[in-house]
mmCIF file of C-alpha atoms in Angstrom:
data_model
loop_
_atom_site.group_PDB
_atom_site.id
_atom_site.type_symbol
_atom_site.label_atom_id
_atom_site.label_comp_id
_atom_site.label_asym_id
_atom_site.label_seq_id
_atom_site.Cartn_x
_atom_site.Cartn_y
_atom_site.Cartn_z
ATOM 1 C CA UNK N 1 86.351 74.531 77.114
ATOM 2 C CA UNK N 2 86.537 71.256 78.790
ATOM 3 C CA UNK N 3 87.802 70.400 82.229
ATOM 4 C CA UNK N 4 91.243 69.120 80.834
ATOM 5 C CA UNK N 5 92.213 72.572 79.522
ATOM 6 C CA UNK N 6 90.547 74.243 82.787
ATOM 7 C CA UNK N 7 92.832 72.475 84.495
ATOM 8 C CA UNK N 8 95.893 73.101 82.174
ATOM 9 C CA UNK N 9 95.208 76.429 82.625
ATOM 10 C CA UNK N 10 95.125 76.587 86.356
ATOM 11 C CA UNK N 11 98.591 74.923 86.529
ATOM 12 C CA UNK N 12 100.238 77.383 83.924
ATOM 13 C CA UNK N 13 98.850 80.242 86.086
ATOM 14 C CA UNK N 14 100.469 78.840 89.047
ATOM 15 C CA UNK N 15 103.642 77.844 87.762
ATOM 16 C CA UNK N 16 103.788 81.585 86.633
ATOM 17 C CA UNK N 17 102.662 83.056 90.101
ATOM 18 C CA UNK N 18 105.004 80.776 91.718
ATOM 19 C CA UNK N 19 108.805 81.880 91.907
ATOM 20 C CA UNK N 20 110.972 79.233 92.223
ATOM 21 C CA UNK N 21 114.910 78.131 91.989
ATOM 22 C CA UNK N 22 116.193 74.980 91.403
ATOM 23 C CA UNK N 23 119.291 73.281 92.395
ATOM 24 C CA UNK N 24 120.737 70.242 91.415
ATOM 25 C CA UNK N 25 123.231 68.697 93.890
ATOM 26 C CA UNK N 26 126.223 66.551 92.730
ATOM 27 C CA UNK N 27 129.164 63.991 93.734
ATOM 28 C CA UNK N 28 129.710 60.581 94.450
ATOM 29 C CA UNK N 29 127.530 58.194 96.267
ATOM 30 C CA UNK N 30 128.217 58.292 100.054
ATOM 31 C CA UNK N 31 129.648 61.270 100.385
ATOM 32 C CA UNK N 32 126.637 62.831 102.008
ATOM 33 C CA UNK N 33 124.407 64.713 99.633
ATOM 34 C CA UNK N 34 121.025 63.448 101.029
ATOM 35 C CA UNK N 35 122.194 64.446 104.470
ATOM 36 C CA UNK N 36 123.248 67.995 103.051
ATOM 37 C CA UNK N 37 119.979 68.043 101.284
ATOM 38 C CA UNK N 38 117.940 67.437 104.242
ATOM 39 C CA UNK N 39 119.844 70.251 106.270
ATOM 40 C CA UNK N 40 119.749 72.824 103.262
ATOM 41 C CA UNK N 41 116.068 72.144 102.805
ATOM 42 C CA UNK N 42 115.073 72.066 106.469
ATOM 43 C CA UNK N 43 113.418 74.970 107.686
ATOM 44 C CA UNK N 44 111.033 76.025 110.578
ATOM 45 C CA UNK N 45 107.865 75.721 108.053
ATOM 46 C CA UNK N 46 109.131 72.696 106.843
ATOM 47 C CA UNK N 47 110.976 70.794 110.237
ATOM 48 C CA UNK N 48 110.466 67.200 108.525
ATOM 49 C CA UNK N 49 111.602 65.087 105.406
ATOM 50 C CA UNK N 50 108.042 64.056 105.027
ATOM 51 C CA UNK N 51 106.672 67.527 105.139
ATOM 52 C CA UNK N 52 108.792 69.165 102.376
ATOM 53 C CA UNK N 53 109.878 65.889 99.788
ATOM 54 C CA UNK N 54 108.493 64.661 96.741
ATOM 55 C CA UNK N 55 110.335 61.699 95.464
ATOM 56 C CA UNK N 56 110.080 59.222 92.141
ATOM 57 C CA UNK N 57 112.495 55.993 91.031
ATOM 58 C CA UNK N 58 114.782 58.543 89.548
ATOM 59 C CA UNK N 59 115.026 62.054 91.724
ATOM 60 C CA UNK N 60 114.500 63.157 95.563
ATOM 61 C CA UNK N 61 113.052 66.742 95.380
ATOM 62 C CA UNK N 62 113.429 68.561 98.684
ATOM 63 C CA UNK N 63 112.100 72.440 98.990
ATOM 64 C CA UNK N 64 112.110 75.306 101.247
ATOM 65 C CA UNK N 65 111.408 78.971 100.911
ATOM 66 C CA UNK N 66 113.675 81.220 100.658
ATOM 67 C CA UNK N 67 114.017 85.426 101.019
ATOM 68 C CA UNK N 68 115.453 87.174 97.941
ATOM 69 C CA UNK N 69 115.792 91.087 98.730
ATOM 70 C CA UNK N 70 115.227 93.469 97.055
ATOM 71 C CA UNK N 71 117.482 96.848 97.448
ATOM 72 C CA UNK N 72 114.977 100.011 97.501
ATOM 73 C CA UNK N 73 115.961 102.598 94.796
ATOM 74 C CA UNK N 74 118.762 104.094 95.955
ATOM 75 C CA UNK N 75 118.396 107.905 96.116
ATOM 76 C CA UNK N 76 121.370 109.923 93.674
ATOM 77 C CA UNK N 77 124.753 110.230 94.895
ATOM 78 C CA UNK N 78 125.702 112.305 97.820
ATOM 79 C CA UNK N 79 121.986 111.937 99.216
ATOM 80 C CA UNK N 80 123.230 109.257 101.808
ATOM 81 C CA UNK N 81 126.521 108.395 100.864
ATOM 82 C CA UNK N 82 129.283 110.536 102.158
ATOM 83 C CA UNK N 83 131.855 112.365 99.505
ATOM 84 C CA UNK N 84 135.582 111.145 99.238
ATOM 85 C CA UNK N 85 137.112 114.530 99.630
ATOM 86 C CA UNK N 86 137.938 114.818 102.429
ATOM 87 C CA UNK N 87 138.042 118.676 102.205
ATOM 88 C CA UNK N 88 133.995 118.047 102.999
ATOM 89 C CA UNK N 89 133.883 115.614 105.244
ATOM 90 C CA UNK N 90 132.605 118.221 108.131
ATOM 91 C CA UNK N 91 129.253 118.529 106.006
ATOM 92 C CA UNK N 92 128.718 114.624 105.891
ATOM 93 C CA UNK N 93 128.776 114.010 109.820
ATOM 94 C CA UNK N 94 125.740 112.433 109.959
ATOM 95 C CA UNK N 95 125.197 110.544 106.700
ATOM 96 C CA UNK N 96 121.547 108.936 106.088
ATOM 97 C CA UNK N 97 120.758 105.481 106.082
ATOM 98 C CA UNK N 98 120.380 103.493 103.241
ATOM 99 C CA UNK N 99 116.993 102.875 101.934
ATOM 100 C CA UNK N 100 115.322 99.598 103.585
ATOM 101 C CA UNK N 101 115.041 96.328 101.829
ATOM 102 C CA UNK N 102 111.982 94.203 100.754
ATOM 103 C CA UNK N 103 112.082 90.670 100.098
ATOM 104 C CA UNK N 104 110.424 88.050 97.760
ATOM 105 C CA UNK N 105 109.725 84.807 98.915
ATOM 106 C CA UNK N 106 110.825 82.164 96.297
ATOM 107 C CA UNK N 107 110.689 78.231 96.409
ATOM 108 C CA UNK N 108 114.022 76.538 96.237
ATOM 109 C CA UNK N 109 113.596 73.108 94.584
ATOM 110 C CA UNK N 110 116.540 70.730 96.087
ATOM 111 C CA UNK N 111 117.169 67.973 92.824
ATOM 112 C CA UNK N 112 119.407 64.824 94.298
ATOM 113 C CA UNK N 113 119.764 61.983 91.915
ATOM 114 C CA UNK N 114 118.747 58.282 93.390
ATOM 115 C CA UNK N 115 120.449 56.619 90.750
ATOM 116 C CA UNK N 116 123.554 55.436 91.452
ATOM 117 C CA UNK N 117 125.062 55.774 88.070
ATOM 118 C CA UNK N 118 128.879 56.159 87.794
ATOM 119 C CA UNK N 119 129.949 59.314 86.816
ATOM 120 C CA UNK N 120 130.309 60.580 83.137
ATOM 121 C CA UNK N 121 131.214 63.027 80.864
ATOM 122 C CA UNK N 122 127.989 62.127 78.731
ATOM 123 C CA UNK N 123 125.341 62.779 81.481
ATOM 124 C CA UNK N 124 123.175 64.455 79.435
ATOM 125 C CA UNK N 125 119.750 65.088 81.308
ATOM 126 C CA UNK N 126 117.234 67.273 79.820
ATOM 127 C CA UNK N 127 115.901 68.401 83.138
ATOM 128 C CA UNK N 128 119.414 69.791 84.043
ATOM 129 C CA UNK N 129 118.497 72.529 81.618
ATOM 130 C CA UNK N 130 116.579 74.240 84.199
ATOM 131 C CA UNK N 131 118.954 74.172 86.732
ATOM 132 C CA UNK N 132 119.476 77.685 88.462
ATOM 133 C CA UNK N 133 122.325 77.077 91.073
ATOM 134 C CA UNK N 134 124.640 73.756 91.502
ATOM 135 C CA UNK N 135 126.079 72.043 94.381
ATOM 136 C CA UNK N 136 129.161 69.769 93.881
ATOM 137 C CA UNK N 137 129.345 67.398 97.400
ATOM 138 C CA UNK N 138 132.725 65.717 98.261
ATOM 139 C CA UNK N 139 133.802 63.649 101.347
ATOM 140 C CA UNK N 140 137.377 65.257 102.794
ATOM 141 C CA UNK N 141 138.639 62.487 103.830
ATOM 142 C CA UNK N 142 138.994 61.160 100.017
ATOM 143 C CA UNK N 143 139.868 63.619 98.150
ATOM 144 C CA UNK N 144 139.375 61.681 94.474
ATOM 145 C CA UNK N 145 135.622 62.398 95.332
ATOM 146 C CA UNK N 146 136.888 66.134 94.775
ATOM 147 C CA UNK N 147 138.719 64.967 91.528
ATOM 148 C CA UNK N 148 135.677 63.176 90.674
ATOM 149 C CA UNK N 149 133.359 66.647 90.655
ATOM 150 C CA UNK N 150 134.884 67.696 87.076
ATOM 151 C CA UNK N 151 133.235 64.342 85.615
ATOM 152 C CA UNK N 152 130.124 65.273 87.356
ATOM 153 C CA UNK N 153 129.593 68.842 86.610
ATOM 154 C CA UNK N 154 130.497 68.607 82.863
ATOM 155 C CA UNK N 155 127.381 67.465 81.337
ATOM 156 C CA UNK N 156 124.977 69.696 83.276
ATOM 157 C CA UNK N 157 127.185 72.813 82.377
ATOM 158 C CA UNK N 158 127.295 71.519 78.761
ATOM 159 C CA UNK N 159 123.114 71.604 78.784
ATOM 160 C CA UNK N 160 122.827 74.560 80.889
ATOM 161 C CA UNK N 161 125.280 76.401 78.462
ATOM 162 C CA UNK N 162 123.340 75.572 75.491
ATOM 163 C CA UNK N 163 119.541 76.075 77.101
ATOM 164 C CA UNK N 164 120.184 78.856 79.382
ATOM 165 C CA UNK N 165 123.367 80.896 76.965
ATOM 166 C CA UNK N 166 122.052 79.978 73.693
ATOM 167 C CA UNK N 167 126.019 78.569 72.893
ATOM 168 C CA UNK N 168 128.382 76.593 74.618
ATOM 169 C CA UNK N 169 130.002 79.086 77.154
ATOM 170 C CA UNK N 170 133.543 77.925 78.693
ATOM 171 C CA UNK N 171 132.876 74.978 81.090
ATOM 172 C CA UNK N 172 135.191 76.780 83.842
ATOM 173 C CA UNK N 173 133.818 80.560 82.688
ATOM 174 C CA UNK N 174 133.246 82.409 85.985
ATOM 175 C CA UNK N 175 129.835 83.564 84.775
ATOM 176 C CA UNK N 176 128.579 80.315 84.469
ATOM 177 C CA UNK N 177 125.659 79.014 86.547
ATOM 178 C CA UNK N 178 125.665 79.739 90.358
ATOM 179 C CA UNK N 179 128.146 76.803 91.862
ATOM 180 C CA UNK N 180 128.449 76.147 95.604
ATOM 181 C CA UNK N 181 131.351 73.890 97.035
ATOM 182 C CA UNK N 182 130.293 71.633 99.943
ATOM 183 C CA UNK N 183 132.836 69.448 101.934
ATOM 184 C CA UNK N 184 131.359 66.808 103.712
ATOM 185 C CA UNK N 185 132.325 64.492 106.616
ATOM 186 C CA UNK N 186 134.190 67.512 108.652
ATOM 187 C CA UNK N 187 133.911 66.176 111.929
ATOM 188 C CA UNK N 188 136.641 62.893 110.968
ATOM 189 C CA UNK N 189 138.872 65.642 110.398
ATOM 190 C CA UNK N 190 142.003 66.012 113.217
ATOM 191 C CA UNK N 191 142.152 69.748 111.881
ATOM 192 C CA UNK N 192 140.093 71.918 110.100
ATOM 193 C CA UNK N 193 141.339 71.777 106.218
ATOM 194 C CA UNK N 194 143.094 74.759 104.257
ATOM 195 C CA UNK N 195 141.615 76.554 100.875
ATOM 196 C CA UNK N 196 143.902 76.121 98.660
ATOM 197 C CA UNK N 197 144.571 76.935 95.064
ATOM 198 C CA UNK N 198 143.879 74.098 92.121
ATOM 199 C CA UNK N 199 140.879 73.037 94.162
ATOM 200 C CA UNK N 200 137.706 72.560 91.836
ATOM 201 C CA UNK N 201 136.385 75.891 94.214
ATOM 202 C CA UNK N 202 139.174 78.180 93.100
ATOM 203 C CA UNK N 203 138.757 76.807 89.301
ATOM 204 C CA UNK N 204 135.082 77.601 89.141
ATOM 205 C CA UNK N 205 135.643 81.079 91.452
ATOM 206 C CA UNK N 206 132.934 79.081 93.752
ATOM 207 C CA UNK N 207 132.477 79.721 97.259
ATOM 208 C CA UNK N 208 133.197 76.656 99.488
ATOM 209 C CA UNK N 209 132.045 75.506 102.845
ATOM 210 C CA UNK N 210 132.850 72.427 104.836
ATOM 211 C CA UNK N 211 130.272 70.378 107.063
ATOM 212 C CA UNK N 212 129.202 67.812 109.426
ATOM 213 C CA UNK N 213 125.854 67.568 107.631
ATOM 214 C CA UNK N 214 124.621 66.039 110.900
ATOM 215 C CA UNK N 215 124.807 68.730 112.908
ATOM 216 C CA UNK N 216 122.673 71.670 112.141
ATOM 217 C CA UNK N 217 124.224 74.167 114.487
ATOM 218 C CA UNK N 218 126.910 74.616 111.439
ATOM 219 C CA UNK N 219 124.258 75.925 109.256
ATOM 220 C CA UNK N 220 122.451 78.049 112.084
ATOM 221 C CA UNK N 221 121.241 81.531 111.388
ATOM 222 C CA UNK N 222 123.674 83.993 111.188
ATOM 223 C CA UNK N 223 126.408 81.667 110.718
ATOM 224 C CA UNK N 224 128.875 82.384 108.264
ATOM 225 C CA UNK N 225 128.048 79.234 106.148
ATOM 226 C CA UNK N 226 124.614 79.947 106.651
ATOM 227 C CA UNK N 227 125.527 83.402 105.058
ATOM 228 C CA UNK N 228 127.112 81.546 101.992
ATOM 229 C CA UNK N 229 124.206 79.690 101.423
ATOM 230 C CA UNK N 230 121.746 82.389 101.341
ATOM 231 C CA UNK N 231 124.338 84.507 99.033
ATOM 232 C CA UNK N 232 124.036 81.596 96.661
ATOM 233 C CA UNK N 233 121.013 81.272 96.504
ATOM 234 C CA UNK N 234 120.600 85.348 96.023
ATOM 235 C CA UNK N 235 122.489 84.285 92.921
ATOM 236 C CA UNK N 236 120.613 81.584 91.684
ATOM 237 C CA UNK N 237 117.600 84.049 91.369
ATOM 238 C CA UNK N 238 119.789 86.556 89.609
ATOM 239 C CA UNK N 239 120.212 83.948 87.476
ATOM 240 C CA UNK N 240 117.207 82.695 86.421
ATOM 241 C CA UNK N 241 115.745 86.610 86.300
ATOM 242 C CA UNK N 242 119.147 87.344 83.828
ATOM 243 C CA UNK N 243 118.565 83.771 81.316
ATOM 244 C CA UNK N 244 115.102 83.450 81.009
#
């Protein structure tokens, strides 16, 4: 066997060992995705650009680990839940605890387009084919970079649909891909801006968060957007695991 195929080898072994996620994140240039980048990808492990970016002409890859838990087997109902009669409820006092969790440590690959191409319904990139999860970026104080998300997102969905679904599933189907809503440039706002329905969020059944992506106290632990983000990416793996 020569050394080539040695080595061939070795890197088909790791990429197997080696869970990962990947994410692509879209919108408009300017509207902040390389600062959101930077702040989803930064991480105690990994406190500088340099330490966790690859980058090419093309794409700026940015990764982080992330924790994907894993529920113990639940034991068969009663065991720890408690029954809904009520005529019971005296023997279920003290109910047991739910079985810990475990957690497997995946790499999240962060995928941010250099190019500045305009946006098109033809984007048709084979590497978007591999995309777990999505992020759609848009500034909030102009909102036509929120219009401008359905010209971004359709080509990707189009690919993923046909890789990942083996058809074309409805572009605005709720069990599409794993899409996260980001809203940039908070801190220009006078007040804090309202969800509201006909937004490209409520369309896709996405959850949405809005940002100053320059300040990382937003994004802390145990924040709720921090929450959001991790529940994404929960779903990302689910979906990768569910369309390989």
């Amino acid at each position: 066997m020569t050394r080539f195929q040695n080595c061939e080898q070795e890197l088909q072994r790791l990429e197997a060992e080696v869970r990962t996620v990947r994410i692509l994140i879209l919108g408009d240039p300017g509207v902040g995705k390389s600062c959101l980048t930077n702040l989803l990808a930064s991480s105690a492990i990994t406190p500088t650009r340099s330490s966790r970016t690859v980058a090419n002409r093309e794409w700026t890859v940015q990764a982080r680990l992330h924790e994907y838990p894993i529920m113990g087997h639940l034991p068969l109902t009663p065991e720890w839940t408690s029954p809904s009669s009520s005529e019971r409820s005296n023997q279920w006092m003290f109910p047991r605890e739910p079985p810990p969790a475990s957690s497997v440590i995946y790499f999240v690959e962060f995928y941010d387009k250099n190019s500045s191409v305009s946006k098109s319904r033809v984007d048709r990139h084979p590497l978007y084919k591999n995309m777990d999860g999505i992020v759609l970026v848009y500034n909030m104080k102009d909102m036509e970079s929120q219009d401008h998300l359905h010209d971004w997102i359709y080509g990707p969905l189009i690919e993923i649909s046909q890789h990942r679904h083996k058809k074309r599933k409805r572009i605005l189907d709720r069990h599409h891909v794993p899409i996260l809503v980001v809203g940039t440039m908070l801190d220009t706002l006078r007040t804090r801006p309202l969800r509201r329905c006909g937004t490209i969020a409520h369309q896709l059944g996405a959850e949405e968060i809005f940002l100053n992506c320059l300040n990382p106290d937003l994004m802390a632990e145990k924040t709720r957007n921090y929450g959001k983000v991790c529940q994404f990416l929960n779903r990302a793996v689910d979906f990768k695991m569910n369309t390989k």
